[in-house]
CSV table of C-alpha atoms in Angstrom, one decimal:
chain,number,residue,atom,x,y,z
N,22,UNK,CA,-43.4,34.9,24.4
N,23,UNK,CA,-44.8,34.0,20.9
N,24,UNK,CA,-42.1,36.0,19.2
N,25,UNK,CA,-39.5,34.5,21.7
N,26,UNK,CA,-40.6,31.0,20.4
N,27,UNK,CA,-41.0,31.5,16.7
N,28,UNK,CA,-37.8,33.1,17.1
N,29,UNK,CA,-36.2,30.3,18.7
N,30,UNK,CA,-37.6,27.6,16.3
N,31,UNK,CA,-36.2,29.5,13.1
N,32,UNK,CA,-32.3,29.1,14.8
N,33,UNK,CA,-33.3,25.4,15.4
N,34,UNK,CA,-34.5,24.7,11.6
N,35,UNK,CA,-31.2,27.1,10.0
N,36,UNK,CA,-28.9,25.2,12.6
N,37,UNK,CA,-30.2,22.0,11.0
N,38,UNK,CA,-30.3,22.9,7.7
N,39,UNK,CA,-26.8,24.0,8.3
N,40,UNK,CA,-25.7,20.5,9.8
N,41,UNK,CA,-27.0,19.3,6.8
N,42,UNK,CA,-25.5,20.9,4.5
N,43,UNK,CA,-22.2,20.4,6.3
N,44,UNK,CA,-22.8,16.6,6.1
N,45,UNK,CA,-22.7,16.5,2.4
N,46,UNK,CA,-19.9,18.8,1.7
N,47,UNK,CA,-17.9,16.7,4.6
N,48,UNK,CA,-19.0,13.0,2.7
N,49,UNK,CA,-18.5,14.6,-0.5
N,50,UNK,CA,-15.6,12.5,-1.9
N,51,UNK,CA,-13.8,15.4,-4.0
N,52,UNK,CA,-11.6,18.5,-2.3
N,53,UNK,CA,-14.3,21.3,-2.0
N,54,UNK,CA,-12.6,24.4,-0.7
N,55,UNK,CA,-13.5,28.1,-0.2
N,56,UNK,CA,-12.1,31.5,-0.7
N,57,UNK,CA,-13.1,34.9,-0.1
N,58,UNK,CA,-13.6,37.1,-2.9
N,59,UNK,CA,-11.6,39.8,-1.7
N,60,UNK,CA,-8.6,38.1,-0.4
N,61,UNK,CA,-8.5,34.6,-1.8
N,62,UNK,CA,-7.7,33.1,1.5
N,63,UNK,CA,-9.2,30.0,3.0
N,64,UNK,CA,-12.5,30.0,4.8
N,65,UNK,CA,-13.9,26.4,4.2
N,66,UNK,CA,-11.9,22.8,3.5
N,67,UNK,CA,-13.8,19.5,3.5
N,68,UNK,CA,-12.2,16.2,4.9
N,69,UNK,CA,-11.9,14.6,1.5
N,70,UNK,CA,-9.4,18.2,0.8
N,71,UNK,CA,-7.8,17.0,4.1
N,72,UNK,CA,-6.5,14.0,2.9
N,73,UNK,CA,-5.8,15.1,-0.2
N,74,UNK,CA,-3.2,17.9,0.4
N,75,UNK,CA,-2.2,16.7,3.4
N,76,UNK,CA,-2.8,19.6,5.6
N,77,UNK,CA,-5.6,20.1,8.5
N,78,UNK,CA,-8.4,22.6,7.7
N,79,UNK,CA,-6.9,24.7,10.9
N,80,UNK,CA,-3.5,25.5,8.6
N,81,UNK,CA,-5.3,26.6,6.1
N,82,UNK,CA,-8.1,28.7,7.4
N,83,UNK,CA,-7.3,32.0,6.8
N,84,UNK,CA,-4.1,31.5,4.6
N,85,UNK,CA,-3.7,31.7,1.0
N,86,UNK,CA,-2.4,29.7,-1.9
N,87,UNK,CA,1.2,31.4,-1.6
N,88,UNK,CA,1.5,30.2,1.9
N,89,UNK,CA,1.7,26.1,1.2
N,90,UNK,CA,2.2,25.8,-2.9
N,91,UNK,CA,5.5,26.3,-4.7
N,92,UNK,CA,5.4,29.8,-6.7
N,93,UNK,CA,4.8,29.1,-10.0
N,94,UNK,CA,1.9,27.0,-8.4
N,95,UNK,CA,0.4,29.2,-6.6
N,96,UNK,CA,0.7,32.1,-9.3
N,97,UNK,CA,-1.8,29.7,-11.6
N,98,UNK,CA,-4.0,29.4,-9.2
N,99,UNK,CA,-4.7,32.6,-8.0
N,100,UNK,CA,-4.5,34.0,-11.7
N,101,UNK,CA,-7.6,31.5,-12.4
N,102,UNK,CA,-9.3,32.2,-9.3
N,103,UNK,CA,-9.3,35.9,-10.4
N,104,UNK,CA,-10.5,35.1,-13.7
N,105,UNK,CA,-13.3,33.1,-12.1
N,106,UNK,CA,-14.3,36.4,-10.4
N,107,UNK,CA,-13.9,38.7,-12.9
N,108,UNK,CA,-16.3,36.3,-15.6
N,109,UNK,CA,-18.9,35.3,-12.6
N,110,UNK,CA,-18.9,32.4,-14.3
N,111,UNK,CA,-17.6,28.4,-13.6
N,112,UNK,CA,-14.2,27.7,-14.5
N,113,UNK,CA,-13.8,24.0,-15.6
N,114,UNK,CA,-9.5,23.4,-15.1
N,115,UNK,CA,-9.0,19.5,-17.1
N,116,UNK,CA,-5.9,18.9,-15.6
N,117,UNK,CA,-3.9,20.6,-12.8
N,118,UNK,CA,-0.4,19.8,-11.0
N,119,UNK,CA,-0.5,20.2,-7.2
N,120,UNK,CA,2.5,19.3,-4.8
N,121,UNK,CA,1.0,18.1,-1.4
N,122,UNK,CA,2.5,16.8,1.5
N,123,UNK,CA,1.3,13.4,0.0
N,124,UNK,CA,3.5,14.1,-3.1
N,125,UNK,CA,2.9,14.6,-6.5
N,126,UNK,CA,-1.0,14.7,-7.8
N,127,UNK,CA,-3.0,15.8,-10.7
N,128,UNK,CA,-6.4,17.7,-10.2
N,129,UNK,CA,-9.4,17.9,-12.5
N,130,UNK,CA,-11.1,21.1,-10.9
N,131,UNK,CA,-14.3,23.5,-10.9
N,132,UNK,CA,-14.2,27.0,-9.5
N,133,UNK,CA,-17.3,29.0,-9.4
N,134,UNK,CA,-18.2,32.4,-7.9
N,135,UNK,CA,-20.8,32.9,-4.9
N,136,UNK,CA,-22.6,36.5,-5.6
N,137,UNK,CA,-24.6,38.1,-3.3
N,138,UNK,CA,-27.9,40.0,-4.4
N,139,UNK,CA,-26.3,42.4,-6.1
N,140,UNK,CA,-24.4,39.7,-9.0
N,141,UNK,CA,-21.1,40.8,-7.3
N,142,UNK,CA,-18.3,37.8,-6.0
N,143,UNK,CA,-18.3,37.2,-2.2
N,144,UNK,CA,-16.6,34.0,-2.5
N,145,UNK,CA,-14.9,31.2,-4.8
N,146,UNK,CA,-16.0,27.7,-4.5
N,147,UNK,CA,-13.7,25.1,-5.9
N,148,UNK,CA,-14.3,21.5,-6.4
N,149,UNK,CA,-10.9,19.3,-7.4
N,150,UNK,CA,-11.3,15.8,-7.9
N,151,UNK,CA,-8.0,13.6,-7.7
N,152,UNK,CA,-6.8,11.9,-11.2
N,153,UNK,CA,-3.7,10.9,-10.6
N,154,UNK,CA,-3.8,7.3,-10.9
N,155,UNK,CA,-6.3,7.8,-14.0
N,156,UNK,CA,-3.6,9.7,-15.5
N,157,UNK,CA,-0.9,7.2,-14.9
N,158,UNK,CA,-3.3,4.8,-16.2
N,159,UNK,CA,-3.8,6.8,-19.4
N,160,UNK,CA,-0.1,7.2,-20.0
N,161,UNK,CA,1.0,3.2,-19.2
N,162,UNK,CA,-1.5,2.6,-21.9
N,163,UNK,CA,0.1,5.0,-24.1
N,164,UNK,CA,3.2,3.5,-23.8
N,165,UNK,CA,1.7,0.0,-24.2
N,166,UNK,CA,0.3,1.1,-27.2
N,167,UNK,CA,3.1,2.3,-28.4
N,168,UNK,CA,5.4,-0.6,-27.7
N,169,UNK,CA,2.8,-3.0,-29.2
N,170,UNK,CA,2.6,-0.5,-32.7
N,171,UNK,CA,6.6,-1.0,-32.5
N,172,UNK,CA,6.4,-5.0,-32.3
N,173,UNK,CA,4.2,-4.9,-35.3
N,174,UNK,CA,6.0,-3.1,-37.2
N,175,UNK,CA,9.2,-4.9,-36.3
N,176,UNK,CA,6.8,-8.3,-37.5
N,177,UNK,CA,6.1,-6.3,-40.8
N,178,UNK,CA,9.5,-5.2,-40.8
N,179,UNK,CA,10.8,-9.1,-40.2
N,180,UNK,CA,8.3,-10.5,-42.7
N,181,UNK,CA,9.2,-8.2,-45.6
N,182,UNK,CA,12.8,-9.0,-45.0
N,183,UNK,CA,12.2,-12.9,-44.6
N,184,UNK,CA,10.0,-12.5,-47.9
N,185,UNK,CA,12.2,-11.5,-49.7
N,186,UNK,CA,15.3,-13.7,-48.7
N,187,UNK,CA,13.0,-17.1,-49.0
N,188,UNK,CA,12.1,-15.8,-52.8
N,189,UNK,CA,16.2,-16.3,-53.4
N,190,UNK,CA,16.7,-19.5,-52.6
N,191,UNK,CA,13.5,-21.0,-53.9
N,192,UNK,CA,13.7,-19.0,-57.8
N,193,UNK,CA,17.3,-20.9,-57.5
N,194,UNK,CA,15.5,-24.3,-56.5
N,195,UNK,CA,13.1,-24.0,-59.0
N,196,UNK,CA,15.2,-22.6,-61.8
N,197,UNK,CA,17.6,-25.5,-61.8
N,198,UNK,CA,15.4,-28.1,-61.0
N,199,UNK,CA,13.5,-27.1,-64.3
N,200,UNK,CA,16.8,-27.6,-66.0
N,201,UNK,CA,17.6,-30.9,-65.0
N,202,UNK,CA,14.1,-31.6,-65.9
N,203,UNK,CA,14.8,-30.2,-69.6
N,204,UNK,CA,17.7,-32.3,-69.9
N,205,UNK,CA,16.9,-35.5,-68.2
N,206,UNK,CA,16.0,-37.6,-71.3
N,207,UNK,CA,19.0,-36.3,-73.0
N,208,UNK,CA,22.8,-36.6,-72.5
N,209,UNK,CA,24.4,-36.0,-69.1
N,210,UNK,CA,25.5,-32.4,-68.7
N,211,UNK,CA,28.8,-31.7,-67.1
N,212,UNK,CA,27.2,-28.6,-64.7
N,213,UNK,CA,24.2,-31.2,-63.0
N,214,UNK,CA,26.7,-31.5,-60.2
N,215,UNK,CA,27.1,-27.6,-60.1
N,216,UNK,CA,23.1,-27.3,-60.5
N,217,UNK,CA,22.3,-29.9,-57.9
N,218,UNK,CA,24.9,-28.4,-55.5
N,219,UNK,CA,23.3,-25.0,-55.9
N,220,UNK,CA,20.3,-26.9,-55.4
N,221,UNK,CA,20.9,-28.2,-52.0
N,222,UNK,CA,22.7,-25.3,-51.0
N,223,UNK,CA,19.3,-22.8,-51.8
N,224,UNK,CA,17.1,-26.0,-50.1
N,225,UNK,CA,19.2,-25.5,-46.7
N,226,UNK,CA,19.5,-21.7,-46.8
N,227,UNK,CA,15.5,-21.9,-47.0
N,228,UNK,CA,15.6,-24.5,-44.3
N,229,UNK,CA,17.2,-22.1,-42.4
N,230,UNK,CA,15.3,-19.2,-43.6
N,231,UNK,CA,11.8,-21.1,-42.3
N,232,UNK,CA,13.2,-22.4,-39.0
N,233,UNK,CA,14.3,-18.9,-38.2
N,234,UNK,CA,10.5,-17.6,-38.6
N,235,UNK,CA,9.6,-20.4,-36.7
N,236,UNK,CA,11.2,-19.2,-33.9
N,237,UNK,CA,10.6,-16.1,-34.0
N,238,UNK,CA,6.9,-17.1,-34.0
N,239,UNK,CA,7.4,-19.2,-30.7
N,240,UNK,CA,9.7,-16.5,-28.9
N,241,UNK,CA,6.6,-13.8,-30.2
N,242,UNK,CA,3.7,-16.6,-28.7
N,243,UNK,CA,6.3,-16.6,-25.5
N,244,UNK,CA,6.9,-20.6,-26.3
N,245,UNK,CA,10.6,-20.5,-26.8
N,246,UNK,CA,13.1,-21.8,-24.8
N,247,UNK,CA,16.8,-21.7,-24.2
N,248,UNK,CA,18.4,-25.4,-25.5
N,249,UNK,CA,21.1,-26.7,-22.5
């Protein structure tokens, strides 16, 4: 009876140990999945796996990749898994496409080998967390980063332009004012009218020249507004 009971308390502890252990791969909030070795079918899918690809743990026991992922798909996986096996050592994949019945996602996954005593693979444990939204993120920043080094550039671009055009009018300003100067104690000279015309006509073209880089800055500040 001793044996009998011993017996029966070793079941009880490895059927709680196993429960267990089943609780945390179930909570565990990445896709863990198994394989055989042998075959690379499904033996072992967790809920978080579930809701990832969309498919019960019942549909996949017992199939393989080729069975639910597009070809080209399912030829990277397996050709990774076997390289896992063949190394007997952890795999780390960045970045992975997967099509799932939830659509579109992007994977950052770990595949490892289980040995037995002997070093040799019995099965392939994989652990494939979901970045698809940190990917989107990553690439709307790109773009936003992109867009803002265009606008600068476009302000560098405007600024050099406007630089150059307000130097115009003002060497004009400045060049015949300095004549009148000259010549204002002396007698009247014919061309004042022709120097004081150019005079106003630089003074209005930088008028222009400034209001136009004023609105600019208030349309780049997000203050301007359409006139009715």
């Amino acid at each position: 009876f001793r044996d009998v009971t011993e017996s029966r308390r070793t079941m009880e502890e490895l059927w709680r140990t196993n429960r267990f252990l089943d609780s945390i791969v179930e909570n565990i909030p990445d896709m863990v999945f198994v394989k055989h070795a042998s075959d690379l079918r499904f033996v072992r899918l967790n809920r978080a796996g579930e809701d990832l690809l969309g498919y019960r743990r019942e549909e996949l026991m017992g199939k393989s990749d080729e069975d639910f992922f597009t070809p080209p798909e399912a030829i990277a996986f397996v050709e990774k898994d076997r390289q896992v096996l063949a190394s007997g050592a952890m795999l780390s994949i960045p970045e992975e496409s997967i099509s799932t019945r939830n659509g579109h996602r992007v994977l950052s996954t770990k595949k490892i080998p289980i040995l037995d005593d002997e070093g040799a693979p019995i099965y392939l444990l994989g652990i494939s967390r979901d970045i698809t939204q940190l990917r989107q993120a990553a690439e709307e920043l790109r773009q936003a980063k992109e867009a803002a080094e265009a606008a600068a550039r476009g302000k560098a671009d405007f600024l050099a332009k406007m630089s150059h055009e307000l130097r115009t009018p003002l060497n004009a300003i400045m060049g015949f004012s300095e004549v009148i100067q000259r010549q204002i104690l002396g007698p009247a000279n014919p061309k004042y009218p022709e120097y004081a015309a150019d005079i106003h006509h630089s003074a209005d073209h930088l008028l222009s020249m400034i209001n136009e880089i004023l609105d600019h800055s208030k349309l780049e500040a997000g203050k301007w507004r359409l006139q009715e």
